[in-house]
PDB file of C-alpha atoms and ligand atoms in Angstrom:
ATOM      1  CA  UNK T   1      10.819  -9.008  -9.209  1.00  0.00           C
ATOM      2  CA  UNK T   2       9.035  -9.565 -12.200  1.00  0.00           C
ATOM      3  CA  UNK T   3       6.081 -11.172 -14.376  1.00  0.00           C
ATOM      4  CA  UNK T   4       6.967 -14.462 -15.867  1.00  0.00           C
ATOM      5  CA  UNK T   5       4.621 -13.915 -18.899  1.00  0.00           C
ATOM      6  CA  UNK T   6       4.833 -17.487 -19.809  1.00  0.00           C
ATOM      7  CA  UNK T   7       2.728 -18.410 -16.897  1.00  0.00           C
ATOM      8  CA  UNK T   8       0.383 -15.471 -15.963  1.00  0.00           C
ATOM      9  CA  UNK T   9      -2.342 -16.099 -17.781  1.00  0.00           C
ATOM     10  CA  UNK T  10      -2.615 -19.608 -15.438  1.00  0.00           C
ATOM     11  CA  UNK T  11      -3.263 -17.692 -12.547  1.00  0.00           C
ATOM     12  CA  UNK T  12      -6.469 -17.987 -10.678  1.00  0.00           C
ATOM     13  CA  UNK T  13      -8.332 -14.936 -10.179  1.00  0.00           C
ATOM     14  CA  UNK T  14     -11.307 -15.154  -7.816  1.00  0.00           C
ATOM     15  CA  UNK T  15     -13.634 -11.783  -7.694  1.00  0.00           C
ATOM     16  CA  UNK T  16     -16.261 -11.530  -5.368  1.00  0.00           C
ATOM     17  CA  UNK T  17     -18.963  -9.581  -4.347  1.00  0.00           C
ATOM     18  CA  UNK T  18     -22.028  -8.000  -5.664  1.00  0.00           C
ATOM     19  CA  UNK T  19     -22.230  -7.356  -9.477  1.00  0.00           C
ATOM     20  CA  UNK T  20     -18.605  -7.840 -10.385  1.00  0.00           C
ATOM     21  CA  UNK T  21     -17.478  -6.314 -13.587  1.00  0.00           C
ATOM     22  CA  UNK T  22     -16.291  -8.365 -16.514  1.00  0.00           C
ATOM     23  CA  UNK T  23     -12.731  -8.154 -16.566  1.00  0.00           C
ATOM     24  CA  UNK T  24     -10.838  -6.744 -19.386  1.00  0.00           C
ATOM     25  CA  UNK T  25      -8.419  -8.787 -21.816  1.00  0.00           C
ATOM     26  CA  UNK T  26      -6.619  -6.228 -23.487  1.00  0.00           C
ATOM     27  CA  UNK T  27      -5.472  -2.479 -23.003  1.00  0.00           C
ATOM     28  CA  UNK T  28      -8.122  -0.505 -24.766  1.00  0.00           C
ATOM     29  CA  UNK T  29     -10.601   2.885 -24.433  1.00  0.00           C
ATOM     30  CA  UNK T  30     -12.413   2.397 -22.758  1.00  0.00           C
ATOM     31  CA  UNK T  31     -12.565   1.639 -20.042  1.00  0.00           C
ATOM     32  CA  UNK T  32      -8.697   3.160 -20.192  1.00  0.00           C
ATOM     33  CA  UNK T  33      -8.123   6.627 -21.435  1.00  0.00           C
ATOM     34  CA  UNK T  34      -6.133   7.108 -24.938  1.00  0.00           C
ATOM     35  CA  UNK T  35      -3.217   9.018 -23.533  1.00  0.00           C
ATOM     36  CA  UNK T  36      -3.120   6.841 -20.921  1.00  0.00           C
ATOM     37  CA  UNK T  37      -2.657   4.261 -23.539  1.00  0.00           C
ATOM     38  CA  UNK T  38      -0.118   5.964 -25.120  1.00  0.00           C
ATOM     39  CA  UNK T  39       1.878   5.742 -21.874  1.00  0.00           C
ATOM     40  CA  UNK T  40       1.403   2.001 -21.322  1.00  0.00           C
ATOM     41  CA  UNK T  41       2.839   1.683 -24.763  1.00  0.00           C
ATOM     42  CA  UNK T  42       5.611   3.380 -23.956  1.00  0.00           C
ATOM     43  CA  UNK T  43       6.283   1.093 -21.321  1.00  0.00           C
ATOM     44  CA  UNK T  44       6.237  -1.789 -23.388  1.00  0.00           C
ATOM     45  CA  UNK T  45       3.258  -3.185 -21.104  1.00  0.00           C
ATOM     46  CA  UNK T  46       1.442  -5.333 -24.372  1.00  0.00           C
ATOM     47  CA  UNK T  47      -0.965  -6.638 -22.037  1.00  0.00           C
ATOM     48  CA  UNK T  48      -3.205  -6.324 -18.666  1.00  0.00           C
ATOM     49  CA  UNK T  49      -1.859  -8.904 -15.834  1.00  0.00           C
ATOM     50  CA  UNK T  50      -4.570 -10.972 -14.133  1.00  0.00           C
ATOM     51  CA  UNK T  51      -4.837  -8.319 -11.059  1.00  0.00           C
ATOM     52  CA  UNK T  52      -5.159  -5.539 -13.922  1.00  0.00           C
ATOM     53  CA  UNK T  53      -7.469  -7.073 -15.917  1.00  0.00           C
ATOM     54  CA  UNK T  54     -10.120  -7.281 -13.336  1.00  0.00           C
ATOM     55  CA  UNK T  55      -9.088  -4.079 -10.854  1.00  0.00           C
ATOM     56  CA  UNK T  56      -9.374  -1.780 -14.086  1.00  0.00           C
ATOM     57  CA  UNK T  57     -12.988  -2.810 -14.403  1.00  0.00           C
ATOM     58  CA  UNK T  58     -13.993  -2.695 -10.616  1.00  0.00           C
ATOM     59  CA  UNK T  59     -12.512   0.976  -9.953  1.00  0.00           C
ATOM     60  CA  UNK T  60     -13.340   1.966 -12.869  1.00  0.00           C
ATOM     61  CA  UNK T  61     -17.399   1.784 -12.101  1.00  0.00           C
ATOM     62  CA  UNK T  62     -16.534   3.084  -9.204  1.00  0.00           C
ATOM     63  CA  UNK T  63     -16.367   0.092  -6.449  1.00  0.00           C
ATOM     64  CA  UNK T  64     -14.063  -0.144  -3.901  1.00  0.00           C
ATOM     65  CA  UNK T  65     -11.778  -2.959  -3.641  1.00  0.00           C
ATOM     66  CA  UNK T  66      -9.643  -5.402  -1.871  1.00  0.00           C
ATOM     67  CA  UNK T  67      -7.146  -7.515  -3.541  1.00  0.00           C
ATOM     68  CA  UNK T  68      -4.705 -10.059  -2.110  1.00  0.00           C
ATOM     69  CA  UNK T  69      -2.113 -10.465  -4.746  1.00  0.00           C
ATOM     70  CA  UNK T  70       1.887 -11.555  -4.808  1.00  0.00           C
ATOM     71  CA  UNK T  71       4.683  -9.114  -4.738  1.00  0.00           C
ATOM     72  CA  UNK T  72       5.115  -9.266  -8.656  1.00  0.00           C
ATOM     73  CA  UNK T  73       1.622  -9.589  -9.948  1.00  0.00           C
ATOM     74  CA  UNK T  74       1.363  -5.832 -11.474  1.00  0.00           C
ATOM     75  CA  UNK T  75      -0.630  -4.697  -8.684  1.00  0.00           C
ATOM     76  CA  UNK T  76       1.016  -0.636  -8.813  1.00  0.00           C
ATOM     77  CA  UNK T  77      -0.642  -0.589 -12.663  1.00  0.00           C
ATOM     78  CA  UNK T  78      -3.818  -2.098 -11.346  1.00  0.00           C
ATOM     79  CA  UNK T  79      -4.615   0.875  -9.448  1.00  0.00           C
ATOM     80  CA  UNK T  80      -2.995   3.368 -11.168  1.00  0.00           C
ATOM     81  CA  UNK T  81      -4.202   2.848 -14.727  1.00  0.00           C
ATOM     82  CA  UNK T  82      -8.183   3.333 -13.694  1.00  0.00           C
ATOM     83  CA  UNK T  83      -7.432   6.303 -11.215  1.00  0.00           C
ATOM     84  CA  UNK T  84      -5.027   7.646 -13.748  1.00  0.00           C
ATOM     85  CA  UNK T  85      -7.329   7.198 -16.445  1.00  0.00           C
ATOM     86  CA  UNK T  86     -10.237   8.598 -14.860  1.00  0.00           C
ATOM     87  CA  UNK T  87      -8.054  11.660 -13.281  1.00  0.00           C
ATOM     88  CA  UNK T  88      -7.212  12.417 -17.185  1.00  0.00           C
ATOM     89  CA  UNK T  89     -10.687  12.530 -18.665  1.00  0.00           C
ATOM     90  CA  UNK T  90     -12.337  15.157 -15.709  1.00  0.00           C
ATOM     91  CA  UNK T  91      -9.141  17.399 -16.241  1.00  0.00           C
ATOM     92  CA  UNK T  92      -7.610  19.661 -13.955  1.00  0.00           C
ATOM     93  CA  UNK T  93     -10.647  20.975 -10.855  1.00  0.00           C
ATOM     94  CA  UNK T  94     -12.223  24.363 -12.154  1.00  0.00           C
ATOM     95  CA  UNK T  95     -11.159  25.623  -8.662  1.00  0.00           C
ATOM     96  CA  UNK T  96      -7.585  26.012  -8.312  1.00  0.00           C
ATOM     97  CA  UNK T  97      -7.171  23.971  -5.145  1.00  0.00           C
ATOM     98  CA  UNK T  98      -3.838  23.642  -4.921  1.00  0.00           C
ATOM     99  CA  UNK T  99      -4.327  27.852  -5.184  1.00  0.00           C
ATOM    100  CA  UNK T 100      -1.741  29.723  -2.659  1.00  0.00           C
ATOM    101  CA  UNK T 101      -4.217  30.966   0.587  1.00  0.00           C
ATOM    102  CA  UNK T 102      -3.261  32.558   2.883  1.00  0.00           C
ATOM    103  CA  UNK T 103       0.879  33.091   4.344  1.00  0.00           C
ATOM    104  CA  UNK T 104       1.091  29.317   3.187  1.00  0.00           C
ATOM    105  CA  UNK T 105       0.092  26.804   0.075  1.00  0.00           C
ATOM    106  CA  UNK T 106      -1.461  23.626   0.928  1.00  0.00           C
ATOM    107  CA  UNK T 107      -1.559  21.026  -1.199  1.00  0.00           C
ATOM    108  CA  UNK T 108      -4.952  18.886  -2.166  1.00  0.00           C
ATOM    109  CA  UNK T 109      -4.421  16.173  -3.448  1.00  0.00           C
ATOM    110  CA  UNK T 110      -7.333  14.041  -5.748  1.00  0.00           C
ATOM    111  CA  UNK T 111      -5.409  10.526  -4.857  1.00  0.00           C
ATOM    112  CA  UNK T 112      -3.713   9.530  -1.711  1.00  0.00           C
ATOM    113  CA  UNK T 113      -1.554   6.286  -2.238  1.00  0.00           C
ATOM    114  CA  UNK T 114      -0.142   4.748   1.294  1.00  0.00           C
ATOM    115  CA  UNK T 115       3.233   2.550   1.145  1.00  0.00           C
ATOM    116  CA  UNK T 116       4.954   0.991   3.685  1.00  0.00           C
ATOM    117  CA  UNK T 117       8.628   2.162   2.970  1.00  0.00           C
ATOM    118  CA  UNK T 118      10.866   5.145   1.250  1.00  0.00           C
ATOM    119  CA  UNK T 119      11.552   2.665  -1.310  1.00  0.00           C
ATOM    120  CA  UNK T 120       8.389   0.996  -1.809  1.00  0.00           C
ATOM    121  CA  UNK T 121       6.582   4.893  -2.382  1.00  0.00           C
ATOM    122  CA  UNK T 122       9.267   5.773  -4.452  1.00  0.00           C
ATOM    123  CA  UNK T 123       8.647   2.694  -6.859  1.00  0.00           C
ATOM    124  CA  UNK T 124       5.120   3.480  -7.056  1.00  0.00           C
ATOM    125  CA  UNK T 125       5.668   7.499  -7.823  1.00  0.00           C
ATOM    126  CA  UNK T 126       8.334   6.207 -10.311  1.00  0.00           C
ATOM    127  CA  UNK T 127       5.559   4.225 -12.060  1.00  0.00           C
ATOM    128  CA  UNK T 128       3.083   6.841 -11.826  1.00  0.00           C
ATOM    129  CA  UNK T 129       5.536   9.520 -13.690  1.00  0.00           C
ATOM    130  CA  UNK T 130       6.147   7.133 -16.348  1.00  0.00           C
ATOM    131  CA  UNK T 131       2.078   7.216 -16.393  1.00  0.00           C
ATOM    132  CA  UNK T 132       1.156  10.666 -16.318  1.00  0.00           C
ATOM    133  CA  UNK T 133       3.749  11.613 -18.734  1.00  0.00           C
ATOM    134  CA  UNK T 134       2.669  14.824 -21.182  1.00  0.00           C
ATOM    135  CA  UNK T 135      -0.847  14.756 -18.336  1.00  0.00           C
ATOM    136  CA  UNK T 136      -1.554  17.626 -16.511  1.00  0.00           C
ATOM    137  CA  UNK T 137      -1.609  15.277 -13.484  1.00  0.00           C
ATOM    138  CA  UNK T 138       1.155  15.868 -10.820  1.00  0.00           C
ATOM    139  CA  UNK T 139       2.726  13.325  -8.684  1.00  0.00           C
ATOM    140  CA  UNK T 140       4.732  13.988  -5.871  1.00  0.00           C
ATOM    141  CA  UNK T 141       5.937  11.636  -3.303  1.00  0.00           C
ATOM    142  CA  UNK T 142       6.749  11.740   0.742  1.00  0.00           C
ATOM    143  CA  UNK T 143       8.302   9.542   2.899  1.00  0.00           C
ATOM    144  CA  UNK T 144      10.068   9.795   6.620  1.00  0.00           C
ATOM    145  CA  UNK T 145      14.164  10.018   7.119  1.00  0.00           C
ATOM    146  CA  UNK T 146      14.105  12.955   4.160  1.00  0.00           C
ATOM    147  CA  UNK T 147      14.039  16.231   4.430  1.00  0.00           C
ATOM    148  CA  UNK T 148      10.647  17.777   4.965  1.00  0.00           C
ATOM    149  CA  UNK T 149      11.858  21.214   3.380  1.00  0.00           C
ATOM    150  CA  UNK T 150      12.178  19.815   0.133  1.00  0.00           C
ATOM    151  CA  UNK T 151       9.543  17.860   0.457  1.00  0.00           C
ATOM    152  CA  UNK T 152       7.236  20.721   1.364  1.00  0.00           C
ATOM    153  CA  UNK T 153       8.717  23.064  -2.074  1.00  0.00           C
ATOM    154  CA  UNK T 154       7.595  19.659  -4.413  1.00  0.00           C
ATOM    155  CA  UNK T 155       4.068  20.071  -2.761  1.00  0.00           C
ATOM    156  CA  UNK T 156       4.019  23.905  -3.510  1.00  0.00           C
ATOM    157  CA  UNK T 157       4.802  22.781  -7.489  1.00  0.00           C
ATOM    158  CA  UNK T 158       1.264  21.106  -7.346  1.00  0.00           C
ATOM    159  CA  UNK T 159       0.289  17.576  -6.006  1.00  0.00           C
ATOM    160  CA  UNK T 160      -2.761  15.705  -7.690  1.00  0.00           C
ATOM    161  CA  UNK T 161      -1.637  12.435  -7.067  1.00  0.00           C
ATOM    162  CA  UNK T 162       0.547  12.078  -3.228  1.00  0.00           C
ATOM    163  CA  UNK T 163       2.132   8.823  -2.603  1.00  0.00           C
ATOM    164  CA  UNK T 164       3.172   8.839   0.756  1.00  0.00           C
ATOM    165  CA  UNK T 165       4.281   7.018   4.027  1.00  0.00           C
ATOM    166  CA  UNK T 166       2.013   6.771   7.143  1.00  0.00           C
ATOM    167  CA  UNK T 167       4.141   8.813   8.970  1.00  0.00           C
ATOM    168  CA  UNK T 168       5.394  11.628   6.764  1.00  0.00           C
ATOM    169  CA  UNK T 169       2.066  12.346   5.922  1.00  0.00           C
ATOM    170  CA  UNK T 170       0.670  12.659   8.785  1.00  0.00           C
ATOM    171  CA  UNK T 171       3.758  14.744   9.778  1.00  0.00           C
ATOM    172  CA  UNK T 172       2.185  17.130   6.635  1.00  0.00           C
ATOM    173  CA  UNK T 173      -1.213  17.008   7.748  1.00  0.00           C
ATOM    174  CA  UNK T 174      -0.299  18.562  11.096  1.00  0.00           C
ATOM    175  CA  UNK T 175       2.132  21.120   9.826  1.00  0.00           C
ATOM    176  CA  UNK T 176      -1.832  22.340   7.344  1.00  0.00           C
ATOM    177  CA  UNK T 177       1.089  21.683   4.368  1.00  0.00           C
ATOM    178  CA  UNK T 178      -2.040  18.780   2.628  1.00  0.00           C
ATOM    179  CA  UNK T 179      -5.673  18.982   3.199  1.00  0.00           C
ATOM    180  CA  UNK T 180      -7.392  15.461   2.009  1.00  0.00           C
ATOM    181  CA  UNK T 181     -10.836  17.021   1.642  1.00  0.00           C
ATOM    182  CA  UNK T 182     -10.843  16.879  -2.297  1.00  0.00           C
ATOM    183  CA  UNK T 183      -9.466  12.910  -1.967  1.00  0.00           C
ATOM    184  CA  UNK T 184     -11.708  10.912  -4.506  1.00  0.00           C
ATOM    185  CA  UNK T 185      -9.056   7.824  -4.524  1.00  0.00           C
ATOM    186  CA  UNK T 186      -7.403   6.582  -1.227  1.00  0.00           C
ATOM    187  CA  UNK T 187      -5.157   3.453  -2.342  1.00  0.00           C
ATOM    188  CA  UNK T 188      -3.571   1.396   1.001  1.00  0.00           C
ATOM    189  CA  UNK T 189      -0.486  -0.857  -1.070  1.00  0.00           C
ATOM    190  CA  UNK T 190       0.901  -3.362   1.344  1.00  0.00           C
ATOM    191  CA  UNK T 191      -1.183  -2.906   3.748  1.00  0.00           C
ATOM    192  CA  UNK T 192      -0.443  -6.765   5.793  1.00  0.00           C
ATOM    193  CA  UNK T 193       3.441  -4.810   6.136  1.00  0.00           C
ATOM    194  CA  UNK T 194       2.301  -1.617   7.066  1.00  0.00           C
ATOM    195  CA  UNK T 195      -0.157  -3.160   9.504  1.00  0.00           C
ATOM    196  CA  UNK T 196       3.582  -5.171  10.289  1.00  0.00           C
ATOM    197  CA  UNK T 197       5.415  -2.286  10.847  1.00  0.00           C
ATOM    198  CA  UNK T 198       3.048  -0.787  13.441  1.00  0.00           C
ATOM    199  CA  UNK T 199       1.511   1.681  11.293  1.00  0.00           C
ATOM    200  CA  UNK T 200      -2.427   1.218  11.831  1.00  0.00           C
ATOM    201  CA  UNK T 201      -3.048   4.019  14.123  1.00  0.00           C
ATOM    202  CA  UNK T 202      -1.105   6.122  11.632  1.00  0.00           C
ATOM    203  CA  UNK T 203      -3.570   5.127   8.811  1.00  0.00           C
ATOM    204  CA  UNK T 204      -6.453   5.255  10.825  1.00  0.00           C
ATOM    205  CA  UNK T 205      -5.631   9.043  11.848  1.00  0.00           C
ATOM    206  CA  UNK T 206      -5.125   9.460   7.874  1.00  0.00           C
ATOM    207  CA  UNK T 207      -8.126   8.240   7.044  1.00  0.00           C
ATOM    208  CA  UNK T 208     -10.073   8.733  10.158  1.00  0.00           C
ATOM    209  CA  UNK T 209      -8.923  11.513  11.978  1.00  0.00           C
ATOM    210  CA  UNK T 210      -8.335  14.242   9.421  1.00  0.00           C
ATOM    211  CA  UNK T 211     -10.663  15.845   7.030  1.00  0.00           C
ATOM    212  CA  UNK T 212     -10.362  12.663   4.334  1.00  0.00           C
ATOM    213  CA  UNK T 213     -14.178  12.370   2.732  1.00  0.00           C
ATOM    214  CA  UNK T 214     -16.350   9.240   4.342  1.00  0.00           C
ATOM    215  CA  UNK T 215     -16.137   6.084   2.785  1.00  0.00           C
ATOM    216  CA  UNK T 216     -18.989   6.802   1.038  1.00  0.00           C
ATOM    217  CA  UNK T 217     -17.681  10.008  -0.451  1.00  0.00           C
ATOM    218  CA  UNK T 218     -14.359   8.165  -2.175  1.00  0.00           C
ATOM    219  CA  UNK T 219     -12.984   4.897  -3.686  1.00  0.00           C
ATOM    220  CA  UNK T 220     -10.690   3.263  -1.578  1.00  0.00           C
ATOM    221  CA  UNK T 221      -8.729   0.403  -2.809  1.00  0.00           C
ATOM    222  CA  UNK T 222      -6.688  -1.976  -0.430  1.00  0.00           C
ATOM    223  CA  UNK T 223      -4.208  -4.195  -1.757  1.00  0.00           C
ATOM    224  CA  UNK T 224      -1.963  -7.076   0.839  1.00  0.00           C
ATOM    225  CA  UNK T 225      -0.309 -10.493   0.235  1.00  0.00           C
ATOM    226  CA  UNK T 226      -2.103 -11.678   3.298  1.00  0.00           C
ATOM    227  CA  UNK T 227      -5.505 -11.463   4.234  1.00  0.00           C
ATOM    228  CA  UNK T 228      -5.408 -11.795   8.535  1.00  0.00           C
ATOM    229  CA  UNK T 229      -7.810 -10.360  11.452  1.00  0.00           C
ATOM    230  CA  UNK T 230      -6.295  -6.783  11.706  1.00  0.00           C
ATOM    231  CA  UNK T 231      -7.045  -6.487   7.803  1.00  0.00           C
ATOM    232  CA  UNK T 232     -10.376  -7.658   7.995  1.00  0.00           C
ATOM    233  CA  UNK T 233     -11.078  -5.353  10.408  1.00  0.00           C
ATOM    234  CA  UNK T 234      -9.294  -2.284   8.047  1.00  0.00           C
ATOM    235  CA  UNK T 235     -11.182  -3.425   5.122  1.00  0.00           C
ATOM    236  CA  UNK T 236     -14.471  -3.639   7.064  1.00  0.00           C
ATOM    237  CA  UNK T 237     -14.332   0.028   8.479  1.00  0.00           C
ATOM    238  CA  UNK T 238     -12.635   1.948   5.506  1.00  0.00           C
ATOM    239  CA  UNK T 239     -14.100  -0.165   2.541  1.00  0.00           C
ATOM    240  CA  UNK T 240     -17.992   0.174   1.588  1.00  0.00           C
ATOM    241  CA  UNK T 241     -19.866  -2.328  -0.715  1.00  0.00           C
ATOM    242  CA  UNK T 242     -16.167  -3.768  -1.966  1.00  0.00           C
ATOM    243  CA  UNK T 243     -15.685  -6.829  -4.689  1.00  0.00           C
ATOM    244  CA  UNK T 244     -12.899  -9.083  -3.092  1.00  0.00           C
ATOM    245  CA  UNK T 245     -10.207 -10.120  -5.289  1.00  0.00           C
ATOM    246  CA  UNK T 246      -7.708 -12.738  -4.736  1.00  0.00           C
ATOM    247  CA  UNK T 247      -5.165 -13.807  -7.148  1.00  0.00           C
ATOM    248  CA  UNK T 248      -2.783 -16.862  -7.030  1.00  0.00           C
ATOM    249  CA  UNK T 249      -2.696 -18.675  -3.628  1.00  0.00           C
ATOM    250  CA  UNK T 250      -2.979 -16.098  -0.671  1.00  0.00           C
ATOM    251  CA  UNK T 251      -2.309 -16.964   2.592  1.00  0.00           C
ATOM    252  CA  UNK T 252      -4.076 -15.705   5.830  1.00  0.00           C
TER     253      UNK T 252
HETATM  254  P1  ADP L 301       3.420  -5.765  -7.370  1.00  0.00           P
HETATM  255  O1  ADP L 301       3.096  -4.400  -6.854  1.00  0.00           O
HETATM  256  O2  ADP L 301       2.232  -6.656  -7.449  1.00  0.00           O
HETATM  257  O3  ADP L 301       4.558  -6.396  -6.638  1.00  0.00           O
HETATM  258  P2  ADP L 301       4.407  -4.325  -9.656  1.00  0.00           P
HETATM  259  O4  ADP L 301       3.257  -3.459  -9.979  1.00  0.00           O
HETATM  260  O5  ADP L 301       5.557  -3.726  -8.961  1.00  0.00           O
HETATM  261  O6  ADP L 301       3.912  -5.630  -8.873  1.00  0.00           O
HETATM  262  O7  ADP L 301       4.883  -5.013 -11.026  1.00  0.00           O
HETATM  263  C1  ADP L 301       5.991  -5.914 -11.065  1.00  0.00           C
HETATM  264  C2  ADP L 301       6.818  -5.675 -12.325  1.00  0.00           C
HETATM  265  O8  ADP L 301       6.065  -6.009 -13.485  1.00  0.00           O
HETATM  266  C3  ADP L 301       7.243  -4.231 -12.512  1.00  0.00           C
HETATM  267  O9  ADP L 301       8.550  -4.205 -13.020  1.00  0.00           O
HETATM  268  C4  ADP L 301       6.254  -3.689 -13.538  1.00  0.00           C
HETATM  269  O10 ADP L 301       6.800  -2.629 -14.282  1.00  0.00           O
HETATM  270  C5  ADP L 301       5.981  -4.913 -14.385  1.00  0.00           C
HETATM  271  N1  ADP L 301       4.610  -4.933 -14.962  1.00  0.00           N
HETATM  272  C6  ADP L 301       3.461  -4.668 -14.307  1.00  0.00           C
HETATM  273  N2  ADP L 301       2.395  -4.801 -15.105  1.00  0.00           N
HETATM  274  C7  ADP L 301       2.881  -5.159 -16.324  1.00  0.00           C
HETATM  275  C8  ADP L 301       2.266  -5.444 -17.604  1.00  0.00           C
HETATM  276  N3  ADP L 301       0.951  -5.387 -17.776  1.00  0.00           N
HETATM  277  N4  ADP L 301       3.094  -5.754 -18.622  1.00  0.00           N
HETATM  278  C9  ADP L 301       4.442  -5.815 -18.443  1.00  0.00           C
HETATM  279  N5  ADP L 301       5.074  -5.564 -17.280  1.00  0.00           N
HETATM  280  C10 ADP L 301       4.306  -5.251 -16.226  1.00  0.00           C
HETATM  281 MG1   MG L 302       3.678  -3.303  -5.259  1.00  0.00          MG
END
């Protein structure tokens, strides 16, 4: 994949919802923070793709969104250049939370991103180290059909920002390796596959069933090519007060 940068700018966006930001045009601080900026430099990213220019606005006052964007629209940087951006300017907790307690460390991470497949997380934590390079912010990534040992060491380095399978994680939560009570981002990427691949009552134990903060205690962002029923129904029960964002032609 890939952006064909002749054409972007032709895409139609359409944001709605109560009081929905202006969207950016360009890269700057703010809303994005300078080292941050630095980074998407050093990607050669010159400028914000339709679904950044409005996402980076949305989450970065703080709403929860849902987007229905194409594989290829830049979707990965629209979510993790405001959660990045705001992770950088709070700095590290004042409590060390990823502190060892006890016979074992736990991990607590600030961001929880959810992808479908080993490949699809891995793509997304390869982004985010490219984004959080010379940050103090940590990314780690988990996925199934790896070992969980070496897994498990990563998450005793530190984990701020977890990208993760459905499955793995929840593999984690049981074994008391992550706690999600200090998650202030929760990010569902592809969420019409992993709905696909039979995942829901894996996300809803995530998000429902473990000690993740209520909706109204964190920003969750949902992002999907499709917009059906069982999504609907995700959005309706994990988002709160969300700005709707769809971008191209999305089907249903
Ligand atoms: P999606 O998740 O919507 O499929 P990605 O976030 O994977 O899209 O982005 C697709 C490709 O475009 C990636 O190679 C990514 O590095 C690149 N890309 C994303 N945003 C930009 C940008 N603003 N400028 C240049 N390249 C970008
Ligand atoms: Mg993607």
């Amino acid at each position: 994949s890939g952006i064909n940068f002749d054409h972007y700018d032709d895409i139609p966006v359409d944001a709605s919802g109560e009081n929905v930001p202006e969207p950016i045009t360009e890269f700057t601080s703010p809303p994005l923070d300078e080292l941050l900026l630095e980074n998407i430099k050093l990607a050669r990213f010159t400028k914000p793709t339709p679904v950044q220019k409005y996402s980076v606005p949305i989450v970065a006052n703080g709403r929860d969104l849902m987007a229905c964007a194409q594989t290829g629209s830049g979707k990965t940087g629209g979510f993790l250049f405001p959660v990045l951006s705001e992770s950088f300017s709070t700095g590290p907790s004042e409590i060390p939370e990823n502190a060892r307690g006890g016979y074992m460390r736990k991990a607590f991470p600030t961001a929880v991103v959810l992808a479908p497949t080993r490949e699809l997380a891995t793509q997304i934590f390869d982004e985010a180290k490219k984004f959080t390079y010379r940050s103090w912010v940590r990314a780690t990534v988990v996925y199934g059909g790896a070992d969980v040992g070496s897994q498990m060491r990563e998450l005793d380095r530190g984990c701020d920002l977890l990208v993760a399978t459905p499955g793995r994680l929840n593999d984690l939560l049981e074994r008391g390796k992550i706690s999600l009570a200090k998650v202030k981002y929760l990010v569902l990427d592809e969420a019409d596959r992993m709905l696909d691949m039979g995942f829901e009552p894996q996300i809803r134990h995530i998000v429902e069933g473990c000690d993740m903060p209520g909706v109204e205690d964190r920003q969750t962002l949902m992002f999907s090519a499709t917009f059906p029923v069982d999504i609907q129904h995700l959005a309706r029960d994990f988002l709160s007060d969300y700005i709707f964002l769809s971008v191209g032609r999305v089907g249903s």
